[in-house]
JSON list of C-alpha atoms in Angstrom, two decimals:
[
{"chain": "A", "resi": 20, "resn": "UNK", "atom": "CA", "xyz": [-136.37, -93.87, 58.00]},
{"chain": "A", "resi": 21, "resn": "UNK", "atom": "CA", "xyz": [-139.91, -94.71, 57.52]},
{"chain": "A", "resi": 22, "resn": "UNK", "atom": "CA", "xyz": [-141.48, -98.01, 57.21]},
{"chain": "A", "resi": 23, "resn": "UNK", "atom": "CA", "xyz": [-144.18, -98.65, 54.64]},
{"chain": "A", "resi": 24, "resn": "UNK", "atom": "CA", "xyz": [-146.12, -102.03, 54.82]},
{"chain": "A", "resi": 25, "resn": "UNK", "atom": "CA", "xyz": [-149.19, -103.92, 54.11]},
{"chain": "A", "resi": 26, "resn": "UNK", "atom": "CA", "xyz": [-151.61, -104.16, 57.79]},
{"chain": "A", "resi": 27, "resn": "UNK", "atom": "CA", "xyz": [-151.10, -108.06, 58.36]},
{"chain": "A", "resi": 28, "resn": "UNK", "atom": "CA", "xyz": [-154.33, -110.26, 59.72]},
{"chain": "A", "resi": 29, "resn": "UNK", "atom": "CA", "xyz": [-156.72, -109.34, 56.92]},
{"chain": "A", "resi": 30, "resn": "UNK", "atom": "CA", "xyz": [-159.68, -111.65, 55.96]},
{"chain": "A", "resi": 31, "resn": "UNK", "atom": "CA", "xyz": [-161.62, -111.98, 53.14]},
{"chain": "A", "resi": 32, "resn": "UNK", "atom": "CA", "xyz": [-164.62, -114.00, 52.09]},
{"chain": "A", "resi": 33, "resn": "UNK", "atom": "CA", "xyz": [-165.22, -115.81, 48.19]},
{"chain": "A", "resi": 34, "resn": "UNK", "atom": "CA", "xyz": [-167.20, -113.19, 46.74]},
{"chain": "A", "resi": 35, "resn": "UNK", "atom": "CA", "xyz": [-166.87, -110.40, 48.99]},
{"chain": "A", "resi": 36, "resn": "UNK", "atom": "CA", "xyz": [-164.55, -107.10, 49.15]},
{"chain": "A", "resi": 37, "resn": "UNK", "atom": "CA", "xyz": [-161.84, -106.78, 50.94]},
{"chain": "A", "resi": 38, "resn": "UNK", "atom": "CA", "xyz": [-159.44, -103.67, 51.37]},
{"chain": "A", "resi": 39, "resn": "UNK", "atom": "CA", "xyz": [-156.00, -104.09, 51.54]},
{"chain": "A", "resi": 40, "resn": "UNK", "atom": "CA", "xyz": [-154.49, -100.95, 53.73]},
{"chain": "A", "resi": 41, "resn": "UNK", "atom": "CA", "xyz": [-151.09, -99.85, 52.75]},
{"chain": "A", "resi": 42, "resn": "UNK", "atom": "CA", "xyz": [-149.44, -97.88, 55.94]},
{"chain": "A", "resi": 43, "resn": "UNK", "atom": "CA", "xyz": [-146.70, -95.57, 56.66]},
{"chain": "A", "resi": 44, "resn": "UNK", "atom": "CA", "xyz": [-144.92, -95.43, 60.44]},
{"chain": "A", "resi": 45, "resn": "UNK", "atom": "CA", "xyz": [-143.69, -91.72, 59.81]},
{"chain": "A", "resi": 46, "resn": "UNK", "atom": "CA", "xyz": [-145.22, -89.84, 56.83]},
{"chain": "A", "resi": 47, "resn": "UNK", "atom": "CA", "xyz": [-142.96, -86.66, 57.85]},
{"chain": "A", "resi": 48, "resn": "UNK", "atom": "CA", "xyz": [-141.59, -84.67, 54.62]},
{"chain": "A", "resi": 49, "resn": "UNK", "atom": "CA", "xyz": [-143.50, -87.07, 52.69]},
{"chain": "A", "resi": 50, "resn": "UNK", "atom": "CA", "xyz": [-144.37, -85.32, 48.92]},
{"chain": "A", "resi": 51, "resn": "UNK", "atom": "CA", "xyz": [-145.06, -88.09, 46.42]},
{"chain": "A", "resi": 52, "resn": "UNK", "atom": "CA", "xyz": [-145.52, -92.40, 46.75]},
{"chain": "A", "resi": 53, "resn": "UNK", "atom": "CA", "xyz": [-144.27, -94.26, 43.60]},
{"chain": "A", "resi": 54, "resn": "UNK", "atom": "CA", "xyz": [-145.23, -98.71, 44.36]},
{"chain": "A", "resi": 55, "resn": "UNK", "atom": "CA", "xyz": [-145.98, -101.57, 42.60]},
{"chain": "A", "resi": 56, "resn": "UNK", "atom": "CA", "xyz": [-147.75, -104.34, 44.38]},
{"chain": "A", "resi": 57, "resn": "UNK", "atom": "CA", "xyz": [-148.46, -108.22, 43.26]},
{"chain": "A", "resi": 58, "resn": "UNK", "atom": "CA", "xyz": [-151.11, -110.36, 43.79]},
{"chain": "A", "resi": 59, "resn": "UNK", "atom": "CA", "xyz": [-153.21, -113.47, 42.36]},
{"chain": "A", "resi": 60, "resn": "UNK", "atom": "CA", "xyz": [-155.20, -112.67, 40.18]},
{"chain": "A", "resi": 61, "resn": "UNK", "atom": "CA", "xyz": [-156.49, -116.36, 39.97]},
{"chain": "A", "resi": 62, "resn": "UNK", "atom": "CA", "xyz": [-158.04, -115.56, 43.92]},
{"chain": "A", "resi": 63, "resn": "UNK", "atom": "CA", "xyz": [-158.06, -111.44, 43.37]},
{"chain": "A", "resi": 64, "resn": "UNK", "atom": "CA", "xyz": [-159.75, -109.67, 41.23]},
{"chain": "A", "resi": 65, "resn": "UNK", "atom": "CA", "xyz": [-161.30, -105.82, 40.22]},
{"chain": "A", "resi": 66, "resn": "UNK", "atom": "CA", "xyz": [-158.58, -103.78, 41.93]},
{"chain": "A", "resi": 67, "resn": "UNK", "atom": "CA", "xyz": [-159.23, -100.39, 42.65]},
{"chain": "A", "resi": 68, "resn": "UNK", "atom": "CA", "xyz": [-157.01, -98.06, 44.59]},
{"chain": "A", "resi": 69, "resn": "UNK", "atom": "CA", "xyz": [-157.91, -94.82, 46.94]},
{"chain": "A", "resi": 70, "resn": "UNK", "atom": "CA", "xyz": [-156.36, -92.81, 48.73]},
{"chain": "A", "resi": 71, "resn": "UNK", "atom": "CA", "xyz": [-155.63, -93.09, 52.68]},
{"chain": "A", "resi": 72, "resn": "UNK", "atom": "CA", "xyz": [-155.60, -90.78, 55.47]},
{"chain": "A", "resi": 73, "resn": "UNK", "atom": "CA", "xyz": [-151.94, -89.89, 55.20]},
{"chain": "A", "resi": 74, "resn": "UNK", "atom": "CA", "xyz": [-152.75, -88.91, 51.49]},
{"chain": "A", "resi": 75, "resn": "UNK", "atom": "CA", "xyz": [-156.21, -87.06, 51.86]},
{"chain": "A", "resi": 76, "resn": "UNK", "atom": "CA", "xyz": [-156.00, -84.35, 49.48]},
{"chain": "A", "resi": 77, "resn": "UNK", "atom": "CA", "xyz": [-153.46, -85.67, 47.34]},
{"chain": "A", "resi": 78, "resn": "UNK", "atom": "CA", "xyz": [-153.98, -86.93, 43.48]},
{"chain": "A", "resi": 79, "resn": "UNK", "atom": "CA", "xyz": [-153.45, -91.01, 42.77]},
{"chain": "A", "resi": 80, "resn": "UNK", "atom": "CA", "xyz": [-153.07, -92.66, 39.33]},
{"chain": "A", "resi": 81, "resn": "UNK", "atom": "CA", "xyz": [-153.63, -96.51, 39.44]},
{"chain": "A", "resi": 82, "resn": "UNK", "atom": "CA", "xyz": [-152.27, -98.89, 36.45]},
{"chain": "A", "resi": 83, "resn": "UNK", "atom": "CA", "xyz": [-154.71, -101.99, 37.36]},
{"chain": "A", "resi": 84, "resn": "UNK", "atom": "CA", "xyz": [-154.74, -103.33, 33.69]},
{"chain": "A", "resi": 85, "resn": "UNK", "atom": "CA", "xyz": [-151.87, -105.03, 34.39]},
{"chain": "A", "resi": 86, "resn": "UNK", "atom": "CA", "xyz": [-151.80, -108.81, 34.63]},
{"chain": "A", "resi": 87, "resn": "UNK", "atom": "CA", "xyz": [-151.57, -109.92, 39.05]},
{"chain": "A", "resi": 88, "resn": "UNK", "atom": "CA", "xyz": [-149.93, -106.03, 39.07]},
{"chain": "A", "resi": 89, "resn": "UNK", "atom": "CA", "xyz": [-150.82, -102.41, 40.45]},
{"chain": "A", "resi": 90, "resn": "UNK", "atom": "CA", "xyz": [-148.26, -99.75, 39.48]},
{"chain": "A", "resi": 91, "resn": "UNK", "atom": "CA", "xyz": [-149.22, -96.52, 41.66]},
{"chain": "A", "resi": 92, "resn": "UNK", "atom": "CA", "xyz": [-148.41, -92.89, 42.05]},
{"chain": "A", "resi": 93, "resn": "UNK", "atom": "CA", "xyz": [-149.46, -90.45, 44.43]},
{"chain": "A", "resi": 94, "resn": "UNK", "atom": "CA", "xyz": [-148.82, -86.65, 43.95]},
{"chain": "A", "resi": 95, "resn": "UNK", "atom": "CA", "xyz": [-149.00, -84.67, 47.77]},
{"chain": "A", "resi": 96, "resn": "UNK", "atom": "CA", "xyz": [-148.99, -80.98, 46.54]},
{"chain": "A", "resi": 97, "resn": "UNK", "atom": "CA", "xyz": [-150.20, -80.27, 50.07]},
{"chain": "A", "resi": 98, "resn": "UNK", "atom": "CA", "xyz": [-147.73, -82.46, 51.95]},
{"chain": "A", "resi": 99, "resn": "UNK", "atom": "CA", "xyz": [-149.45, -85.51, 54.23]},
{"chain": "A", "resi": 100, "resn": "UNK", "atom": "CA", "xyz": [-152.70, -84.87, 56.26]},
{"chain": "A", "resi": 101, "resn": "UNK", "atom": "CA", "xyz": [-151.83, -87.09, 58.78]},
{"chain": "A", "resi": 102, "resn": "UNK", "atom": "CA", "xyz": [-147.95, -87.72, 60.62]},
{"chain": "A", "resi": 103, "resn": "UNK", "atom": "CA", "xyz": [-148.83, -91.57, 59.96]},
{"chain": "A", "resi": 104, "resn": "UNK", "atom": "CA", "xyz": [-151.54, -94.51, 59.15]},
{"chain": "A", "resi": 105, "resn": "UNK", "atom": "CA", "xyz": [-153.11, -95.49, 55.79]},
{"chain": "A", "resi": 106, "resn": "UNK", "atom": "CA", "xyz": [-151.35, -93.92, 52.69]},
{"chain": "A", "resi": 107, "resn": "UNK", "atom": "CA", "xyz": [-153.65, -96.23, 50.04]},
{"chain": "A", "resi": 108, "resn": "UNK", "atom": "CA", "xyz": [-156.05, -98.70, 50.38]},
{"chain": "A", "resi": 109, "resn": "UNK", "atom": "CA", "xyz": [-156.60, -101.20, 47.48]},
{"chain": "A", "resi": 110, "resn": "UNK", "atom": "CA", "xyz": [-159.95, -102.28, 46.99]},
{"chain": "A", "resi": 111, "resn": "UNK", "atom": "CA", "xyz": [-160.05, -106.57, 45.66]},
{"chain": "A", "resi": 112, "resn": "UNK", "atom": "CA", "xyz": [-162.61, -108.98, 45.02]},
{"chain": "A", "resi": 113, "resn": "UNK", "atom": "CA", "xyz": [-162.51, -112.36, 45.98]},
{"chain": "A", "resi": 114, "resn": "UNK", "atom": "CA", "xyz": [-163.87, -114.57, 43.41]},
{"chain": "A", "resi": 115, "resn": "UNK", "atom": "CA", "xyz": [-166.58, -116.92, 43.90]},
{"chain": "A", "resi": 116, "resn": "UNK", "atom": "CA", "xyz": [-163.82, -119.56, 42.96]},
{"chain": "A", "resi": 117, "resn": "UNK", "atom": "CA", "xyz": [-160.92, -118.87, 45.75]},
{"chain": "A", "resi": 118, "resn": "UNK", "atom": "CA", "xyz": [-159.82, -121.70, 47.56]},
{"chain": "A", "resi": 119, "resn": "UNK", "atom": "CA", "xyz": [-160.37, -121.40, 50.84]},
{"chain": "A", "resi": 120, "resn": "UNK", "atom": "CA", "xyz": [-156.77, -120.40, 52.83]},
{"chain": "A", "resi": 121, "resn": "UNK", "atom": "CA", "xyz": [-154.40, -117.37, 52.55]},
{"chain": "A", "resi": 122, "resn": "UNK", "atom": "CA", "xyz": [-153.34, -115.84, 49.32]},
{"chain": "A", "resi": 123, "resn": "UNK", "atom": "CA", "xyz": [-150.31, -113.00, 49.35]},
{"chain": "A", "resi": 124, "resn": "UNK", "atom": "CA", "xyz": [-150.29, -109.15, 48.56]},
{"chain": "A", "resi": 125, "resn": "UNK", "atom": "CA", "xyz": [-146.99, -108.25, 47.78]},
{"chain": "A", "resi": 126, "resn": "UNK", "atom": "CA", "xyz": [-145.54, -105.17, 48.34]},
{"chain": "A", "resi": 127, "resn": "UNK", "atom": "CA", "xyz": [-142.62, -104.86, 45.47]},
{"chain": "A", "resi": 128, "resn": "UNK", "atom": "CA", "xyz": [-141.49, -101.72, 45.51]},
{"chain": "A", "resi": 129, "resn": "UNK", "atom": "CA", "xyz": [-142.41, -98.24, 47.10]},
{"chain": "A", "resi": 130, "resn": "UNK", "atom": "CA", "xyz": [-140.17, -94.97, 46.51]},
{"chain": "A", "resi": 131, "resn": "UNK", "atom": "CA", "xyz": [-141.00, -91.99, 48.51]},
{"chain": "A", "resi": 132, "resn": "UNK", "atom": "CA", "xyz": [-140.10, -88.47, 47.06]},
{"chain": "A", "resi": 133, "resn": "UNK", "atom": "CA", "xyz": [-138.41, -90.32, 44.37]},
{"chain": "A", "resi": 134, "resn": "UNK", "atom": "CA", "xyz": [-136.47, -92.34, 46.73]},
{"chain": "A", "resi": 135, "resn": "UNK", "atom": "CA", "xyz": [-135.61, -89.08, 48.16]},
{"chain": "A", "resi": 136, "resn": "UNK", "atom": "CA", "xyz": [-136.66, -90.90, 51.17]},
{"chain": "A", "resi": 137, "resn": "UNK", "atom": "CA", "xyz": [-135.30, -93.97, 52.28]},
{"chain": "A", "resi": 138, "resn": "UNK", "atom": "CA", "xyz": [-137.85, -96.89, 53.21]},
{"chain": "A", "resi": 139, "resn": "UNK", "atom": "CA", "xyz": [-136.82, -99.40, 55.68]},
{"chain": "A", "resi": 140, "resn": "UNK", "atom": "CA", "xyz": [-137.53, -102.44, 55.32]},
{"chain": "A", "resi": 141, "resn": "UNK", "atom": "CA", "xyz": [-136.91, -102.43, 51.78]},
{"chain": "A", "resi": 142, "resn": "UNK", "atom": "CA", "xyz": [-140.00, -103.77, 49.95]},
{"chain": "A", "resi": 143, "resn": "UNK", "atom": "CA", "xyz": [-138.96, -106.48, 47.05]},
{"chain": "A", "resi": 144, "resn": "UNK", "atom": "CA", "xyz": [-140.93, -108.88, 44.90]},
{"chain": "A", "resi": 145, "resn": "UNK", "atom": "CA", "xyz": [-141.88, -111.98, 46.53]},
{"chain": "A", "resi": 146, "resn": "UNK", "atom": "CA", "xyz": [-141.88, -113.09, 50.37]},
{"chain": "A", "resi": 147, "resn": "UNK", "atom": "CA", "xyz": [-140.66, -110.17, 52.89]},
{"chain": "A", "resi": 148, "resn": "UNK", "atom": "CA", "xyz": [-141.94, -108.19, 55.56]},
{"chain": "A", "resi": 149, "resn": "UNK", "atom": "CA", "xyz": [-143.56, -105.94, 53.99]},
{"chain": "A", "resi": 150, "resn": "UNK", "atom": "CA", "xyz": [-146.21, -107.78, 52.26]},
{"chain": "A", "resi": 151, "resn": "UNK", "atom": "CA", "xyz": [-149.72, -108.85, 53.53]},
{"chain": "A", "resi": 152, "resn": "UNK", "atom": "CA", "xyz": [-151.91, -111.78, 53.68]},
{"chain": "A", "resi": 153, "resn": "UNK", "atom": "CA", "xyz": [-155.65, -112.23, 53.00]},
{"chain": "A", "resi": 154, "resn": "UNK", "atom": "CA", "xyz": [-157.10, -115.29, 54.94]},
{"chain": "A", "resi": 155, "resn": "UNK", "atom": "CA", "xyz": [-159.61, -116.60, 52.54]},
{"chain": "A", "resi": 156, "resn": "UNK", "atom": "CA", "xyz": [-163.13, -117.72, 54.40]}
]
């Protein structure tokens, strides 16, 4: 079962970007990435999603209009270009106005091959595992 996760120890500074890498332990099999991820959009702001190494090649559509929400989908016609590592990386801004401290990514959902797949640990909406933090400088 593979693991999908937000890299932990990630810093950011008030004004600056910072990428947030989304990661796979075993991309083997792996045809198509359906997530939704969370975040504060009082400290975040100006998403923009790419694709990773695991996904090079592949074909991404990003919902960022949402209010604090990402809903993503990644097409791999080709199959994964890598066995494991970065499937996305979401691109934030920090605004000018963040306080200073750590603010949460969470990682609410992720379905792989239309759950085809099984992902362990389960990703769910608020605190778990799965999710990342951005130190705030």
């Amino acid at each position: 079962m593979p693991s999908v996760r937000i890299l932990p120890g990630l810093r950011g500074a008030r004004g600056a970007t910072v990428t947030v890498p989304i990661v796979i332990d075993d991309a083997t099999g792996l045809e198509s990435i359906d997530c939704k991820v969370g975040y504060d959009s009082t400290v975040l702001a100006s998403p923009r999603v790419r694709l990773g190494a695991v996904t090079t090649g592949g074909m991404v559509i990003a919902n960022t209009t949402i209010f604090s929400r990402i809903i993503i989908a990644v097409a791999l016609p080709e199959g994964p270009s890598a066995p494991s590592g970065t499937v996305l990386e979401i691109d934030f801004r920090v605004r000018p106005s963040a306080p200073v401290g750590g603010t949460r990514v969470d990682l609410r959902l992720v379905s792989l091959n239309e759950d085809g797949l099984v992902v362990s640990p389960a990703p769910r909406v608020g605190v778990d595992s799965t999710d990342g933090l951005i130190h705030i400088t």
